[in-house]
Amino acid sequence: MPGYPLVAIRSFIEATRDSGYKSTSSAIAELVDNAFEADADLVDVAIADDGDGAKRVSVTDNGTGMPAGTMQLALQFGGSTRFNSRRGTGRYGMGLPNGSLSQARRVDVYSWTNPHNIWSSYLDVDEIASGALDGVPPPVRFKPGRAAEYPASPTGTTVVLTKCDRLDYRTVRALVKRLNTDLGRIFRHRLYEGKFLKINEEPVKPTDPLFFREGNNLVGAVPYGPPLVYDVCPTGTGGTPTQITVRFAVLPLEEWHSMSNDEKNRHGISKGAGVSVIRAGREIDYGWYFMGTKRKENYDDWWRCEIAFPPDLDELFGVTHTKQKVNPTEALNSILVPDLERIARELNALVRKRYFAVREEGKRFRSESVAEDRDHLMQPLRVHGTSAARLVKLGQNGSRLGYMIDEKTLNALSFYVPSLVGDNLKVVLNRDHNFYQKVYRPLFGAERVEPALVLEHLQLLLLAAARAECGLRSRVEKEMAERLREAWSNVLTAFLG
Ligand SMILES: Nc1ncnc2c1ncn2[C@@H]1O[C@H](COP(=O)(O)OP(=O)(O)OP(=O)(O)O)[C@@H](O)[C@H]1O
Ligand SMILES: [Mg+2]
């Protein structure tokens, strides 16, 4: 019985163009995947202006090439020579048509298993919309018109995107730059293996977000412990266990922390916190995954994580046909989160400690320098001399009082404890006090600060002091408190200048 065609082809094509590649890079990555999977060791991406501001993107490889029958399958949505295979990257039969048409209204494929016999076919969204095309056109022989069109390799494939209406950037330059960074990261493991990727004749260098290996990035991170390896059975198959491998890297904070924000951005240090997820040797996602209730903080920029898994575990990781995102299942979270959250907290604490240690060695808070510079405006403090146990007046003989803010876990009720050590006035903040945890620490390393919240905290600090003072009973205590308040106010006047 003849029925309706299963797919309403015209609307399907328009709808599937929106099916969710998050960037031009992830769409092009599908074509690069196919090339590497066809055993190419050279993939050449070319982006050019086609006139009228339109762009042409082509991806040429020296892989096995396709015979005519395979080519027709290749352009079909769902057509694959490896449907549901778990041996490599491709398995859905969607990458070539879907990735291409997410960026362009036309895709042409040229492929040759010998250089004198080039087959070609295409898909064209406008022809499909007008009804001129309702299937994959049977491949035809392509005769190169110009010498430059002859293949450079004995076997291979070229995919050409034209009528590109959905590229992320309008200029060739911006596109090349973006693709260079993204593809260098996405395919870094292929590049380390010796594969070669070019964009507009420039070799793409690998980018290691873990800062271990040489490439288009700084190097200098060290592993945090040996890799964790989990034996996991693919869901539903009861098949042989396969492995998830997790590695952590700690960045050389002492060396790199003094870079400007600009430099940190440029080198991918700032805002780089997270996990690089590697499926079948290529990155499919980067994000804050498997960290349980631990929220991302700026300190977390200083360590990285990479999780590698084989396609047998796609169901567990929630991989879909666009291969650019994971949607971890509960089962996966229950395997990874307990360890990863604990280690994330350890690393955060380690970074924090090293950050403070570095700060003490060299760079100082501005407040400490301001206090030091203005100290001479006040009566000198009498302190014990450092060399001999005698009283000296600081401010005389050029000596001056040093100011220092430190933090410790103090077994005390006070939120800070002052002390004079040698020529230094030290304020130790109590890490166990709410003031440290709720007011001071969140301000540390924060990129943006909510002024209303800071004002509220300042007011609460004053109200707390006032409440404590008003709670004093005896006259002596009240007088002492008043004296302290006046002295504090005078010093504040001097410090604020
Ligand atoms: N560059 C290429 N060289 C050789 N064969 C290719 C190339 N690109 C695509 N193919 C063939 O076309 C088929 C379809 O490719 P497509 O990317 O659409 O699906 P897939 O790679 O099988 O699966 P996925 O959707 O997961 O990428 C492939 O199975 C492969 O046989
Ligand atoms: Mg593919």
PDB file of C-alpha atoms and ligand atoms in Angstrom, residues 30-31 34-35 37-38 61 64-66 70 73-74 76 79-82 89-97 111 157 159 321 323, ligand 1:
ATOM      1  CA  GLU A  30      32.778  16.118  11.172  1.00  0.00           C
ATOM      2  CA  LEU A  31      34.479  16.411   7.777  1.00  0.00           C
ATOM      3  CA  ASN A  34      35.688  11.408   8.080  1.00  0.00           C
ATOM      4  CA  ALA A  35      39.028  12.183   6.462  1.00  0.00           C
ATOM      5  CA  GLU A  37      38.757   7.783   9.447  1.00  0.00           C
ATOM      6  CA  ALA A  38      39.487   7.158   5.764  1.00  0.00           C
ATOM      7  CA  ASP A  61      42.111  14.609   2.247  1.00  0.00           C
ATOM      8  CA  THR A  64      41.105   6.039   0.701  1.00  0.00           C
ATOM      9  CA  GLY A  65      38.515   7.928  -1.343  1.00  0.00           C
ATOM     10  CA  MET A  66      35.074   6.507  -2.123  1.00  0.00           C
ATOM     11  CA  THR A  70      29.682   4.784  -1.256  1.00  0.00           C
ATOM     12  CA  LEU A  73      25.447   6.623   0.647  1.00  0.00           C
ATOM     13  CA  ALA A  74      27.761   9.256   2.089  1.00  0.00           C
ATOM     14  CA  GLN A  76      22.357  10.386   2.435  1.00  0.00           C
ATOM     15  CA  GLY A  79      23.829   6.652   5.163  1.00  0.00           C
ATOM     16  CA  SER A  80      27.020   5.116   6.471  1.00  0.00           C
ATOM     17  CA  THR A  81      29.486   2.354   5.773  1.00  0.00           C
ATOM     18  CA  ARG A  82      29.920   2.003   9.537  1.00  0.00           C
ATOM     19  CA  THR A  89      34.624   8.192  15.357  1.00  0.00           C
ATOM     20  CA  GLY A  90      31.767   7.865  12.871  1.00  0.00           C
ATOM     21  CA  ARG A  91      28.702   5.747  13.519  1.00  0.00           C
ATOM     22  CA  TYR A  92      25.537   7.743  12.753  1.00  0.00           C
ATOM     23  CA  GLY A  93      25.735   8.382   9.023  1.00  0.00           C
ATOM     24  CA  MET A  94      24.899  12.025   9.635  1.00  0.00           C
ATOM     25  CA  GLY A  95      28.210  13.877   9.854  1.00  0.00           C
ATOM     26  CA  LEU A  96      28.790  14.648   6.196  1.00  0.00           C
ATOM     27  CA  PRO A  97      25.338  15.860   5.086  1.00  0.00           C
ATOM     28  CA  SER A 111      36.244  11.488  -4.466  1.00  0.00           C
ATOM     29  CA  THR A 157      38.187  13.157  -1.192  1.00  0.00           C
ATOM     30  CA  VAL A 159      34.110  18.173   0.249  1.00  0.00           C
ATOM     31  CA  HIS A 321      24.969  12.368  16.466  1.00  0.00           C
ATOM     32  CA  LYS A 323      29.391  14.510  18.582  1.00  0.00           C
TER      33      LYS A 323
HETATM   34  N1  LIG B   1      36.518  11.898   3.474  1.00  0.00           N
HETATM   35  C1  LIG B   1      35.978  10.693   3.279  1.00  0.00           C
HETATM   36  N2  LIG B   1      36.725   9.680   2.734  1.00  0.00           N
HETATM   37  C2  LIG B   1      36.192   8.455   2.529  1.00  0.00           C
HETATM   38  N3  LIG B   1      34.921   8.124   2.847  1.00  0.00           N
HETATM   39  C3  LIG B   1      34.132   9.060   3.399  1.00  0.00           C
HETATM   40  C4  LIG B   1      34.610  10.402   3.637  1.00  0.00           C
HETATM   41  N4  LIG B   1      33.606  11.116   4.172  1.00  0.00           N
HETATM   42  C5  LIG B   1      32.553  10.282   4.266  1.00  0.00           C
HETATM   43  N5  LIG B   1      32.857   9.053   3.835  1.00  0.00           N
HETATM   44  C6  LIG B   1      31.950   7.901   3.760  1.00  0.00           C
HETATM   45  O1  LIG B   1      30.654   8.425   3.897  1.00  0.00           O
HETATM   46  C7  LIG B   1      29.949   7.803   4.946  1.00  0.00           C
HETATM   47  C8  LIG B   1      29.045   8.812   5.602  1.00  0.00           C
HETATM   48  O2  LIG B   1      29.780   9.792   6.307  1.00  0.00           O
HETATM   49  P1  LIG B   1      29.081  10.539   7.517  1.00  0.00           P
HETATM   50  O3  LIG B   1      30.062  11.425   8.162  1.00  0.00           O
HETATM   51  O4  LIG B   1      27.817  11.130   7.027  1.00  0.00           O
HETATM   52  O5  LIG B   1      28.689   9.341   8.469  1.00  0.00           O
HETATM   53  P2  LIG B   1      29.626   8.444   9.372  1.00  0.00           P
HETATM   54  O6  LIG B   1      30.990   9.008   9.406  1.00  0.00           O
HETATM   55  O7  LIG B   1      29.484   7.037   8.906  1.00  0.00           O
HETATM   56  O8  LIG B   1      28.918   8.590  10.782  1.00  0.00           O
HETATM   57  P3  LIG B   1      28.791   9.950  11.644  1.00  0.00           P
HETATM   58  O9  LIG B   1      27.477  10.561  11.374  1.00  0.00           O
HETATM   59  O10 LIG B   1      28.905   9.427  13.043  1.00  0.00           O
HETATM   60  O11 LIG B   1      29.901  10.837  11.235  1.00  0.00           O
HETATM   61  C9  LIG B   1      31.007   7.230   5.844  1.00  0.00           C
HETATM   62  O12 LIG B   1      30.532   6.091   6.539  1.00  0.00           O
HETATM   63  C10 LIG B   1      32.130   6.906   4.878  1.00  0.00           C
HETATM   64  O13 LIG B   1      31.972   5.631   4.346  1.00  0.00           O
END
